[in-house]
Structure formats: structure tokens, C-alpha cells
Amino acid sequence: MTEVVDVSARRQAFIDGLFFRVVACSFLEVVIFATALSSGLPLMSFTPPMVVVAGVGSLDLLYWYAGKRRGFPLGDFYVHWIIDLLGISFTIYSLGGLDVPYGPFIYSMIVITSATFMSRTGSYVIAGSAALCLIGLGIGVRVGILPPPTPVWSHHYSWAGEIAVLIGAIIFFFMNAYLAGTLSDQLKMAKGEIEGHNRLLEQRVQERTRELEARTLELQDRTDELEELVHIVTHDLQNVAVASTETARKLVDIDGAQLSKRGQRYADRLIRDCRLMTTMLRNLLEVVSQTEVAEPRELVDVNAVVRDAVGRAHTAIESKGIEVVIGDLPPVRAEEQKITHVFDNLVTNACKYVGDKTQPRIEISGEAHNGTIDYIVHDNGIGIAENQMGRIFQLYHRAPEQSVAGVVQQGYGIGLAVVKRIVQRYGGRIWVESVEGEGSSFHLSFPRGDR
């Protein structure tokens, strides 16, 4: 099997390996110290291996600090394993050589971790190196190259026993290398498959995103074309309606005396219908204009906007004796013309439906929250029937005929629909709370433009 190991992954494994060796050395230090206490031998007999293990652990810490400054070069990784092999070999030698019970098992720790932190091949290399160290240790003592180790254990293996220990250790090393390498390869394959699926999923998401963007642009182009067509048709029809109104008016003014009563009624009706058509076309143009892209935003002084809107409605306010209360209104980042249109509609609407209350009142308040700027336009008028609450913002929706102070309130179902579109253009929302006979509260919420 071909092994492909990502450099960044190996570097991270190298860093993890340093930490692991420090932990392993600390554990081995405890084992050696416990063995020294339980053996009954002088503690000085165990000093060399304890010093070696402590030195290896300390070196790993020093390597880690130095490696941070050098960028953890991968070449140091193998140097550390060699130091570990030599350190373990010296520790086993100091504890009695091949007579140490389960001594060769200490090598298995670095054999297994090399498969995890390097590769299957690296694990075989470490296993072979551990076998050579152990064989060299046994031969060196037998032929006198190395002095006999301190007798720590009550038993001492013969030549045949040492050969058996060596064969068993070598088999054990390579079994560990094979099993750990196989498991490591499977984990790497699984990781590679997951990363491949993630890349495929990311690619598909990008493709779908590009498709959606293309469709969005196509829809935007079509929407722009339709809006342009509506502008042209509405403008032309409005010109025809104005001309028809003027023609009908001239007919009545010039030749009205020659018309019969029925003809005069038809002429008057024609004038009214033409004026109604003109108004509806003007409103349609206004609705379409609110779907256009927003102009650059500015910080709008809502206090001034509302006071101007109340000033423009002064005739209705004075004639009905309405008390208007304006609170401290925070500014909002938008287009002043659009915000003016919103409050003009809401104030006019409140004045229109204030009702026959002896003390009519309109209250306009606002407050800045953590993520939004909120306003409320409240009146104590006739309110809205519950079955009309969900429809009052619909285009061309007109509530059932209502009479306020004996005057039938007329509308074209345009104003609140336009207000809603303006608010939504800025990412805001509008809703109404009302109790029939007690009044209505229109709530507006805009996202803060400074966030």
C-alpha cells in the first residue's frame, strides 16, 4: 500500500509525540521507583535508569521549546526516536539486561506510537531498530563488550533463555508494528475518505451556489424588465387618463347645457372614473417605485420627520381636536424621503380613523435596542376588526366601509402596502396590534445600521 502522509499532519503528530514521550517517561519513572522500593536492593542501583528516563523526558521538553522557534522540522522527529531507543536500551541494561521481566515490552511503546505518529514503514523501522538494540545488548554482555549489569533479579537466563527472550521480543515488536500500522492505515484511509467526501460536498455546494446566483441574476433581470414595462405602461395610461379627464371636463364646461340630464350624469360619471383611474395609476407607480434598489443610506432625524408629518396633517388634527404626543425618537440609517413617506402614511391613517372619541389621542414613540430601532404609532380610534388584521398590508386590500364622525372613510388599499415594502427594503418589519373600538398600534422595527 502506498503511504501518503500530509506534511502538516506529520508535523502535528511530531508535536503530539513529544508530549506523549514526556508522559511515557514520567510513567516509566514511577514504575522504576516502585520497583526499587519493592526489590529490597539499594536505591542507588536504580539511579542510572531513573536518571536516563528523566533525562529523555527533559530533552523532549527542551526539544519542544526549541522546536517552536524552529518550526518543528520533521528531521528532528527521527532523532528523537533514536534517543528514545538508546535511552530505553540503557534503562533495560541498568535494570538487569535481558533478565528484566517483560523488559522488551518497554520498546513496544515507541513501536506503536511510531505507527501512529509516522507511518507503517516507520513503525517497521523502529521495530527493527528495537530488535537490533536488544540483540546488541544481549551479545555485548555475553562477549564482554559491556560489563555485566547490576544483579537486580533473583533469576538469570541462560544462553538458550536469552535467545528465547530475543526471538519472542522480535516477534512481538513486528506484530505490534503490523497491527498498529494496519490500524493507523485504516484510520488514515477513513480520514482521507471523509476529507474526500467533504471536498465533494463543498464542490457541490459551490456548484449549487453558482447556479442559484445565476438564477437570481436572471430573475433580477426579468424583474427589472417587468418593472420598466410597468413604468412605461402605467405612465402612458396615466397620460391617457389625464387627457380623458380633461376632455370630459371640457365637454361638461362647454356643451354641458346642451346635454340631457342623463347625458350630464354620464359625463359626471366619466369624469369621476377618469380621475379614479388617474389616482390608481399614480398609486401603482408609487408601489412599483418602492421595489427599486435602495439609495445610499443616511442617518435620518426621525424626530424632525415625524414633526413635519404632524405639521402636514394639522388640518385634520385641529378639526378633530386630536392630542398628539411625540416621544424621543432615535435616528435610523435609511433614506429620509422613504422614512418621511412611512410616517406620513401612518400619521394620516391615525388621523383618519381616530374615531368619535371625546379625547382623541395619537402617540408616537421610539426606542433603540441592542440590534434594532423600534417605533410605535398608537391611536385610540376605532381599531381594526380581528378578521382584517392579517390583510391590511395587502396591496389593494380595502377594509369594509367605515364611517368616522359621519364621514365614510375611503381608501385604495395602497398606503399601508407601500409602507410595508419600504420597511422591508431596509430589512425591517411592521405589524399591527389592535382592539376594535379601542385603537391600534403600528409597530416598526429597523435593524441598526451601525452594526
Tab-separated table of C-alpha atoms in Angstrom:
chain	number	residue	atom	x	y	z
A	1	MET	CA	0.000	0.000	0.000
A	2	THR	CA	1.331	3.426	-0.932
A	3	GLU	CA	1.536	5.722	2.047
A	4	VAL	CA	0.713	9.387	1.615
A	5	VAL	CA	1.191	11.423	4.748
A	6	ASP	CA	0.380	15.099	4.777
A	7	VAL	CA	3.325	17.187	5.971
A	8	SER	CA	1.211	19.344	8.245
A	9	ALA	CA	-0.374	16.216	9.746
A	10	ARG	CA	3.052	14.693	10.372
A	11	ARG	CA	4.290	17.893	11.955
A	12	GLN	CA	1.296	17.901	14.295
A	13	ALA	CA	1.928	14.236	15.061
A	14	PHE	CA	5.533	15.149	15.827
A	15	ILE	CA	4.361	17.744	18.364
A	16	ASP	CA	1.890	15.259	19.864
A	17	GLY	CA	4.670	12.673	20.022
A	18	LEU	CA	6.853	14.967	22.091
A	19	PHE	CA	4.106	15.379	24.654
A	20	PHE	CA	3.396	11.640	24.633
A	21	ARG	CA	7.047	10.788	25.319
A	22	VAL	CA	7.127	13.180	28.276
A	23	VAL	CA	4.060	11.439	29.729
A	24	ALA	CA	5.548	7.985	29.000
A	25	CYS	CA	8.855	8.903	30.644
A	26	SER	CA	7.018	10.154	33.726
A	27	PHE	CA	5.084	6.877	33.924
A	28	LEU	CA	8.263	4.822	33.447
A	29	GLU	CA	9.985	6.827	36.157
A	30	VAL	CA	7.215	5.895	38.585
A	31	VAL	CA	7.481	2.191	37.593
A	32	ILE	CA	11.249	2.137	38.141
A	33	PHE	CA	10.907	3.870	41.505
A	34	ALA	CA	8.200	1.409	42.612
A	35	THR	CA	10.402	-1.499	41.500
A	36	ALA	CA	13.303	-0.102	43.516
A	37	LEU	CA	11.193	0.137	46.649
A	38	SER	CA	9.792	-3.376	46.310
A	39	SER	CA	13.052	-5.136	45.337
A	40	GLY	CA	14.840	-4.579	48.635
A	41	LEU	CA	18.005	-3.529	46.797
A	42	PRO	CA	19.806	-0.242	47.420
A	43	LEU	CA	18.098	2.680	45.729
A	44	MET	CA	21.450	3.632	44.178
A	45	SER	CA	21.203	0.532	41.961
A	46	PHE	CA	18.218	2.105	40.192
A	47	THR	CA	19.690	5.568	39.938
A	48	PRO	CA	21.176	5.190	36.401
A	49	PRO	CA	17.891	4.161	34.676
A	50	MET	CA	15.964	6.797	36.610
A	51	VAL	CA	18.464	9.435	35.518
A	52	VAL	CA	18.270	8.263	31.899
A	53	VAL	CA	14.472	8.280	31.807
A	54	ALA	CA	14.328	11.680	33.483
A	55	GLY	CA	16.932	12.944	31.006
A	56	VAL	CA	14.935	11.691	27.995
A	57	GLY	CA	11.781	13.362	29.316
A	58	SER	CA	13.638	16.594	29.971
A	59	LEU	CA	15.176	16.502	26.488
A	60	ASP	CA	11.713	16.124	24.980
A	61	LEU	CA	10.595	19.236	26.804
A	62	LEU	CA	13.691	21.118	25.617
A	63	TYR	CA	13.098	19.893	22.055
A	64	TRP	CA	9.548	21.122	22.228
A	65	TYR	CA	10.597	24.635	23.273
A	66	ALA	CA	13.379	24.698	20.682
A	67	GLY	CA	11.085	23.230	18.046
A	68	LYS	CA	8.595	26.051	18.498
A	69	ARG	CA	11.291	28.511	17.490
A	70	ARG	CA	12.475	26.351	14.572
A	71	GLY	CA	9.040	25.455	13.218
A	72	PHE	CA	9.261	21.791	14.334
A	73	PRO	CA	11.344	20.360	11.433
A	74	LEU	CA	10.409	16.764	10.652
A	75	GLY	CA	14.053	15.677	10.646
A	76	ASP	CA	14.139	16.063	14.421
A	77	PHE	CA	11.333	13.539	14.682
A	78	TYR	CA	13.627	10.613	13.824
A	79	VAL	CA	16.411	11.937	16.029
A	80	HIS	CA	14.033	11.818	18.981
A	81	TRP	CA	13.118	8.198	18.274
A	82	ILE	CA	16.804	7.256	18.182
A	83	ILE	CA	17.328	8.966	21.537
A	84	ASP	CA	14.333	7.092	22.912
A	85	LEU	CA	15.704	3.734	21.631
A	86	LEU	CA	19.098	4.363	23.199
A	87	GLY	CA	17.517	5.609	26.426
A	88	ILE	CA	15.260	2.551	26.731
A	89	SER	CA	18.184	0.224	25.949
A	90	PHE	CA	20.323	1.813	28.651
A	91	THR	CA	17.405	1.663	31.112
A	92	ILE	CA	16.890	-2.075	30.444
A	93	TYR	CA	20.634	-2.649	30.777
A	94	SER	CA	20.738	-0.761	34.098
A	95	LEU	CA	17.810	-2.784	35.453
A	96	GLY	CA	19.427	-6.165	34.727
A	97	GLY	CA	19.593	-6.517	30.950
A	98	LEU	CA	17.660	-9.375	29.402
A	99	ASP	CA	16.821	-10.654	32.875
A	100	VAL	CA	14.342	-7.777	33.367
A	101	PRO	CA	10.861	-9.331	33.425
A	102	TYR	CA	8.877	-8.022	30.454
A	103	GLY	CA	11.708	-5.549	29.790
A	104	PRO	CA	11.386	-5.775	25.995
A	105	PHE	CA	7.788	-4.664	26.309
A	106	ILE	CA	9.102	-1.149	27.020
A	107	TYR	CA	10.148	-0.931	23.356
A	108	SER	CA	6.595	-1.679	22.228
A	109	MET	CA	5.557	1.761	23.419
A	110	ILE	CA	7.632	3.555	20.783
A	111	VAL	CA	6.890	0.899	18.139
A	112	ILE	CA	3.147	1.529	18.475
A	113	THR	CA	3.442	5.306	18.664
A	114	SER	CA	5.727	5.417	15.611
A	115	ALA	CA	2.941	3.786	13.578
A	116	THR	CA	0.547	6.447	14.802
A	117	PHE	CA	2.820	9.462	14.518
A	118	MET	CA	4.854	8.458	11.422
A	119	SER	CA	3.696	5.577	9.206
A	120	ARG	CA	3.558	1.793	8.889
A	121	THR	CA	7.061	1.798	7.349
A	122	GLY	CA	8.322	3.984	10.186
A	123	SER	CA	6.884	1.508	12.664
A	124	TYR	CA	8.730	-1.389	10.982
A	125	VAL	CA	11.950	0.635	11.076
A	126	ILE	CA	11.523	1.323	14.796
A	127	ALA	CA	10.646	-2.349	15.439
A	128	GLY	CA	13.802	-3.463	13.606
A	129	SER	CA	15.874	-0.857	15.444
A	130	ALA	CA	14.495	-2.012	18.791
A	131	ALA	CA	15.335	-5.627	17.876
A	132	LEU	CA	18.906	-4.633	16.949
A	133	CYS	CA	19.317	-2.703	20.213
A	134	LEU	CA	18.083	-5.650	22.244
A	135	ILE	CA	20.240	-8.159	20.338
A	136	GLY	CA	23.269	-5.860	20.653
A	137	LEU	CA	22.630	-5.536	24.376
A	138	GLY	CA	22.497	-9.300	24.861
A	139	ILE	CA	25.543	-10.035	22.701
A	140	GLY	CA	27.533	-7.153	24.199
A	141	VAL	CA	27.084	-8.515	27.719
A	142	ARG	CA	27.767	-12.130	26.686
A	143	VAL	CA	31.019	-11.421	24.835
A	144	GLY	CA	32.235	-8.955	27.432
A	145	ILE	CA	31.938	-5.749	25.429
A	146	LEU	CA	29.579	-4.453	28.101
A	147	PRO	CA	30.139	-5.156	31.792
A	148	PRO	CA	27.519	-7.403	33.370
A	149	PRO	CA	24.593	-5.348	34.618
A	150	THR	CA	23.848	-4.941	38.318
A	151	PRO	CA	22.165	-8.134	39.552
A	152	VAL	CA	18.705	-6.876	40.393
A	153	TRP	CA	16.656	-10.027	39.926
A	154	SER	CA	16.954	-13.396	41.619
A	155	HIS	CA	16.971	-15.258	38.282
A	156	HIS	CA	19.461	-15.187	35.432
A	157	TYR	CA	18.687	-16.503	31.943
A	158	SER	CA	20.982	-18.933	30.196
A	159	TRP	CA	22.082	-18.604	26.543
A	160	ALA	CA	19.003	-20.523	25.446
A	161	GLY	CA	16.754	-18.429	27.659
A	162	GLU	CA	18.161	-15.187	26.325
A	163	ILE	CA	17.723	-16.401	22.718
A	164	ALA	CA	14.121	-17.269	23.506
A	165	VAL	CA	13.601	-13.825	25.036
A	166	LEU	CA	15.120	-12.185	21.955
A	167	ILE	CA	13.032	-14.222	19.483
A	168	GLY	CA	9.859	-13.579	21.443
A	169	ALA	CA	10.647	-9.862	21.688
A	170	ILE	CA	11.377	-9.552	17.952
A	171	ILE	CA	8.140	-11.326	17.029
A	172	PHE	CA	6.288	-9.139	19.499
A	173	PHE	CA	7.860	-5.954	18.070
A	174	PHE	CA	6.870	-6.722	14.479
A	175	MET	CA	3.400	-7.922	15.480
A	176	ASN	CA	2.888	-4.607	17.222
A	177	ALA	CA	4.239	-2.752	14.194
A	178	TYR	CA	1.926	-4.681	11.844
A	179	LEU	CA	-1.199	-4.292	13.988
A	180	ALA	CA	-0.551	-0.652	14.867
A	181	GLY	CA	0.400	0.153	11.267
A	182	THR	CA	-2.711	-1.567	9.904
A	183	LEU	CA	-4.945	0.269	12.350
A	184	SER	CA	-3.177	3.550	11.600
A	185	ASP	CA	-3.579	2.998	7.835
A	186	GLN	CA	-7.272	2.246	8.250
A	187	LEU	CA	-7.733	5.391	10.294
A	188	LYS	CA	-5.850	7.426	7.701
A	189	MET	CA	-7.926	5.873	4.904
A	190	ALA	CA	-11.114	6.677	6.795
A	191	LYS	CA	-9.885	10.209	7.365
A	192	GLY	CA	-8.999	10.510	3.674
A	193	GLU	CA	-12.451	9.259	2.644
A	194	ILE	CA	-14.113	11.738	4.976
A	195	GLU	CA	-11.963	14.568	3.627
A	196	GLY	CA	-12.759	13.441	0.073
A	197	HIS	CA	-16.487	13.426	0.816
A	198	ASN	CA	-16.150	16.848	2.412
A	199	ARG	CA	-14.365	18.197	-0.653
A	200	LEU	CA	-17.010	16.663	-2.932
A	201	LEU	CA	-19.765	18.118	-0.773
A	202	GLU	CA	-18.055	21.516	-0.768
A	203	GLN	CA	-17.697	21.349	-4.545
A	204	ARG	CA	-21.375	20.507	-4.953
A	205	VAL	CA	-22.369	23.306	-2.609
A	206	GLN	CA	-20.260	25.741	-4.634
A	207	GLU	CA	-21.866	24.499	-7.860
A	208	ARG	CA	-25.354	24.877	-6.427
A	209	THR	CA	-24.436	28.306	-5.107
A	210	ARG	CA	-23.232	29.384	-8.545
A	211	GLU	CA	-26.442	28.027	-10.092
A	212	LEU	CA	-28.562	29.897	-7.559
A	213	GLU	CA	-26.578	33.085	-8.142
A	214	ALA	CA	-27.073	32.731	-11.900
A	215	ARG	CA	-30.798	32.136	-11.464
A	216	THR	CA	-31.032	35.046	-9.056
A	217	LEU	CA	-29.372	37.340	-11.594
A	218	GLU	CA	-31.697	36.025	-14.305
A	219	LEU	CA	-34.741	36.638	-12.118
A	220	GLN	CA	-33.427	40.093	-11.233
A	221	ASP	CA	-33.024	40.914	-14.917
A	222	ARG	CA	-36.565	39.762	-15.627
A	223	THR	CA	-37.858	41.714	-12.642
A	224	ASP	CA	-36.087	44.834	-13.873
A	225	GLU	CA	-37.605	44.348	-17.332
A	226	LEU	CA	-41.090	43.908	-15.866
A	227	GLU	CA	-40.692	46.966	-13.652
A	228	GLU	CA	-39.529	49.010	-16.613
A	229	LEU	CA	-42.511	47.763	-18.618
A	230	VAL	CA	-44.900	48.618	-15.777
A	231	HIS	CA	-43.369	52.097	-15.537
A	232	ILE	CA	-43.807	52.689	-19.266
A	233	VAL	CA	-47.342	51.268	-19.498
A	234	THR	CA	-48.526	52.965	-16.318
A	235	HIS	CA	-47.037	56.288	-17.357
A	236	ASP	CA	-48.658	56.089	-20.788
A	237	LEU	CA	-52.016	55.010	-19.359
A	238	GLN	CA	-51.838	57.832	-16.813
A	239	ASN	CA	-51.345	60.320	-19.656
A	240	VAL	CA	-54.395	58.864	-21.428
A	241	ALA	CA	-56.437	59.021	-18.223
A	242	VAL	CA	-55.468	62.652	-17.618
A	243	ALA	CA	-56.329	63.529	-21.217
A	244	SER	CA	-59.664	61.710	-20.961
A	245	THR	CA	-60.465	63.559	-17.734
A	246	GLU	CA	-59.657	66.895	-19.323
A	247	THR	CA	-61.735	66.071	-22.409
A	248	ALA	CA	-64.734	65.071	-20.309
A	249	ARG	CA	-64.371	68.214	-18.171
A	250	LYS	CA	-64.297	70.439	-21.279
A	251	LEU	CA	-67.358	68.615	-22.629
A	252	VAL	CA	-69.264	69.438	-19.472
A	253	ASP	CA	-67.986	73.034	-19.265
A	254	ILE	CA	-68.547	73.913	-22.931
A	255	ASP	CA	-71.516	71.857	-24.034
A	256	GLY	CA	-72.959	70.829	-20.650
A	257	ALA	CA	-76.070	72.968	-21.184
A	258	GLN	CA	-76.883	71.090	-24.391
A	259	LEU	CA	-76.697	67.668	-22.700
A	260	SER	CA	-79.755	65.981	-21.290
A	261	LYS	CA	-79.862	65.201	-17.583
A	262	ARG	CA	-78.933	61.621	-18.371
A	263	GLY	CA	-76.027	62.824	-20.553
A	264	GLN	CA	-74.816	65.114	-17.754
A	265	ARG	CA	-74.907	62.188	-15.310
A	266	TYR	CA	-72.891	60.077	-17.717
A	267	ALA	CA	-70.421	62.909	-18.250
A	268	ASP	CA	-70.002	63.442	-14.489
A	269	ARG	CA	-69.534	59.709	-14.003
A	270	LEU	CA	-66.945	59.691	-16.793
A	271	ILE	CA	-65.008	62.466	-15.074
A	272	ARG	CA	-65.103	60.621	-11.733
A	273	ASP	CA	-63.981	57.356	-13.329
A	274	CYS	CA	-61.147	59.039	-15.205
A	275	ARG	CA	-59.954	60.764	-12.020
A	276	LEU	CA	-60.174	57.435	-10.166
A	277	MET	CA	-58.125	55.765	-12.903
A	278	THR	CA	-55.534	58.542	-12.695
A	279	THR	CA	-55.287	58.110	-8.914
A	280	MET	CA	-54.984	54.311	-9.163
A	281	LEU	CA	-52.274	54.535	-11.828
A	282	ARG	CA	-50.374	57.091	-9.719
A	283	ASN	CA	-50.608	54.722	-6.749
A	284	LEU	CA	-49.435	51.797	-8.888
A	285	LEU	CA	-46.381	53.808	-9.935
A	286	GLU	CA	-45.695	54.568	-6.298
A	287	VAL	CA	-45.874	50.869	-5.369
A	288	VAL	CA	-43.516	49.866	-8.179
A	289	SER	CA	-41.028	52.583	-7.209
A	290	GLN	CA	-40.681	51.054	-3.726
A	291	THR	CA	-39.272	47.825	-5.183
A	292	GLU	CA	-36.252	49.583	-6.635
A	293	VAL	CA	-32.808	49.228	-5.130
A	294	ALA	CA	-32.259	51.398	-2.064
A	295	GLU	CA	-30.235	54.576	-2.411
A	296	PRO	CA	-27.189	55.158	-0.186
A	297	ARG	CA	-28.358	55.478	3.410
A	298	GLU	CA	-28.003	58.429	5.733
A	299	LEU	CA	-28.713	58.996	9.394
A	300	VAL	CA	-32.305	60.242	9.393
A	301	ASP	CA	-33.553	62.562	12.154
A	302	VAL	CA	-36.854	60.788	12.845
A	303	ASN	CA	-37.905	63.447	15.373
A	304	ALA	CA	-37.873	66.073	12.626
A	305	VAL	CA	-39.544	63.731	10.118
A	306	VAL	CA	-42.439	62.984	12.478
A	307	ARG	CA	-42.945	66.610	13.472
A	308	ASP	CA	-43.101	67.562	9.780
A	309	ALA	CA	-45.617	64.765	9.150
A	310	VAL	CA	-47.779	66.001	12.038
A	311	GLY	CA	-47.491	69.530	10.655
A	312	ARG	CA	-48.754	68.403	7.246
A	313	ALA	CA	-51.748	66.753	8.948
A	314	HIS	CA	-52.561	69.854	11.050
A	315	THR	CA	-55.932	70.444	9.365
A	316	ALA	CA	-57.312	67.042	10.398
A	317	ILE	CA	-55.652	67.278	13.827
A	318	GLU	CA	-57.146	70.714	14.591
A	319	SER	CA	-60.603	69.933	13.224
A	320	LYS	CA	-60.896	66.773	15.303
A	321	GLY	CA	-59.120	68.150	18.378
A	322	ILE	CA	-56.539	65.372	18.394
A	323	GLU	CA	-53.841	65.411	21.059
A	324	VAL	CA	-50.536	64.354	19.509
A	325	VAL	CA	-47.722	63.164	21.797
A	326	ILE	CA	-44.275	62.694	20.267
A	327	GLY	CA	-41.642	60.919	22.346
A	328	ASP	CA	-37.882	60.961	21.943
A	329	LEU	CA	-37.363	59.160	18.623
A	330	PRO	CA	-33.913	57.689	17.892
A	331	PRO	CA	-32.443	58.273	14.421
A	332	VAL	CA	-32.345	55.472	11.853
A	333	ARG	CA	-29.974	54.889	8.950
A	334	ALA	CA	-32.128	54.966	5.803
A	335	GLU	CA	-33.352	57.373	3.105
A	336	GLU	CA	-35.102	60.419	4.522
A	337	GLN	CA	-37.633	60.527	1.675
A	338	LYS	CA	-38.733	56.926	2.328
A	339	ILE	CA	-38.948	57.344	6.101
A	340	THR	CA	-40.967	60.517	5.551
A	341	HIS	CA	-43.360	58.555	3.356
A	342	VAL	CA	-43.752	55.888	6.081
A	343	PHE	CA	-44.658	58.300	8.876
A	344	ASP	CA	-46.818	60.477	6.596
A	345	ASN	CA	-48.955	57.423	5.859
A	346	LEU	CA	-49.119	56.235	9.458
A	347	VAL	CA	-49.947	59.684	10.881
A	348	THR	CA	-52.574	60.334	8.187
A	349	ASN	CA	-54.042	56.877	8.771
A	350	ALA	CA	-54.240	57.502	12.530
A	351	CYS	CA	-55.930	60.873	12.000
A	352	LYS	CA	-58.422	59.326	9.582
A	353	TYR	CA	-59.501	56.540	11.938
A	354	VAL	CA	-59.215	58.331	15.279
A	355	GLY	CA	-62.968	57.920	15.709
A	356	ASP	CA	-65.569	59.850	17.699
A	357	LYS	CA	-63.621	59.823	20.973
A	358	THR	CA	-64.135	62.869	23.178
A	359	GLN	CA	-60.371	62.951	23.756
A	360	PRO	CA	-58.736	61.577	20.602
A	361	ARG	CA	-55.034	60.903	21.029
A	362	ILE	CA	-52.117	59.847	18.834
A	363	GLU	CA	-48.855	58.832	20.485
A	364	ILE	CA	-45.604	58.255	18.588
A	365	SER	CA	-42.704	56.686	20.493
A	366	GLY	CA	-39.407	55.026	19.724
A	367	GLU	CA	-36.572	53.173	21.370
A	368	ALA	CA	-33.124	51.876	20.386
A	369	HIS	CA	-32.376	48.287	21.369
A	370	ASN	CA	-29.270	46.164	21.052
A	371	GLY	CA	-29.858	45.219	17.427
A	372	THR	CA	-32.898	47.197	16.295
A	373	ILE	CA	-34.505	50.640	16.219
A	374	ASP	CA	-38.220	50.360	17.071
A	375	TYR	CA	-41.100	52.825	16.692
A	376	ILE	CA	-44.784	52.710	17.645
A	377	VAL	CA	-47.609	54.839	16.232
A	378	HIS	CA	-50.589	54.416	18.551
A	379	ASP	CA	-54.089	55.877	18.362
A	380	ASN	CA	-57.198	55.399	20.494
A	381	GLY	CA	-59.512	55.347	17.488
A	382	ILE	CA	-61.977	52.827	16.092
A	383	GLY	CA	-59.454	49.974	15.873
A	384	ILE	CA	-59.351	47.128	13.362
A	385	ALA	CA	-61.638	44.115	13.231
A	386	GLU	CA	-59.835	40.874	14.046
A	387	ASN	CA	-60.705	39.299	10.691
A	388	GLN	CA	-58.990	42.226	8.897
A	389	MET	CA	-55.728	42.223	10.902
A	390	GLY	CA	-53.810	39.890	8.614
A	391	ARG	CA	-54.864	41.639	5.394
A	392	ILE	CA	-54.412	45.350	5.971
A	393	PHE	CA	-50.889	45.334	4.475
A	394	GLN	CA	-52.004	43.569	1.305
A	395	LEU	CA	-51.894	45.549	-1.926
A	396	TYR	CA	-55.325	46.894	-2.969
A	397	HIS	CA	-56.986	45.425	0.101
A	398	ARG	CA	-59.725	47.721	1.393
A	399	ALA	CA	-61.452	47.114	4.686
A	400	PRO	CA	-65.224	47.132	4.809
A	401	GLU	CA	-66.701	50.640	4.571
A	402	GLN	CA	-66.243	52.541	7.813
A	403	SER	CA	-67.751	55.806	8.986
A	404	VAL	CA	-65.966	58.184	11.353
A	405	ALA	CA	-67.918	61.170	12.687
A	406	GLY	CA	-70.497	60.501	9.990
A	407	VAL	CA	-67.914	60.604	7.188
A	408	VAL	CA	-67.284	57.484	5.124
A	409	GLN	CA	-63.541	56.729	5.098
A	410	GLN	CA	-62.285	55.946	1.633
A	411	GLY	CA	-59.004	54.389	0.546
A	412	TYR	CA	-57.417	52.489	-2.295
A	413	GLY	CA	-55.541	49.806	-0.335
A	414	ILE	CA	-52.189	51.302	-1.296
A	415	GLY	CA	-50.753	53.290	1.628
A	416	LEU	CA	-50.007	50.522	4.134
A	417	ALA	CA	-48.815	48.180	1.389
A	418	VAL	CA	-46.267	50.807	0.328
A	419	VAL	CA	-45.232	51.368	3.947
A	420	LYS	CA	-44.610	47.641	4.394
A	421	ARG	CA	-42.474	47.460	1.240
A	422	ILE	CA	-40.352	50.396	2.353
A	423	VAL	CA	-39.772	48.907	5.799
A	424	GLN	CA	-38.905	45.510	4.343
A	425	ARG	CA	-36.444	47.109	1.912
A	426	TYR	CA	-34.292	48.006	4.912
A	427	GLY	CA	-34.529	44.523	6.411
A	428	GLY	CA	-37.148	45.665	8.924
A	429	ARG	CA	-40.664	44.522	9.697
A	430	ILE	CA	-44.012	46.093	10.506
A	431	TRP	CA	-47.033	44.695	12.314
A	432	VAL	CA	-50.168	45.979	13.977
A	433	GLU	CA	-51.820	45.317	17.318
A	434	SER	CA	-55.426	46.455	17.622
A	435	VAL	CA	-58.621	46.041	19.589
A	436	GLU	CA	-61.772	47.018	17.758
A	437	GLY	CA	-63.285	50.110	19.360
A	438	GLU	CA	-60.175	50.865	21.448
A	439	GLY	CA	-57.469	51.807	18.957
A	440	SER	CA	-54.473	50.488	17.047
A	441	SER	CA	-50.701	50.370	17.462
A	442	PHE	CA	-48.457	50.097	14.415
A	443	HIS	CA	-45.017	48.712	15.277
A	444	LEU	CA	-41.947	49.286	13.094
A	445	SER	CA	-38.606	47.613	13.672
A	446	PHE	CA	-35.465	48.503	11.671
A	447	PRO	CA	-32.064	46.827	12.005
A	448	ARG	CA	-29.409	49.151	13.369
A	449	GLY	CA	-27.303	50.489	10.541
A	450	ASP	CA	-24.225	50.868	12.752
A	451	ARG	CA	-23.880	47.131	13.352
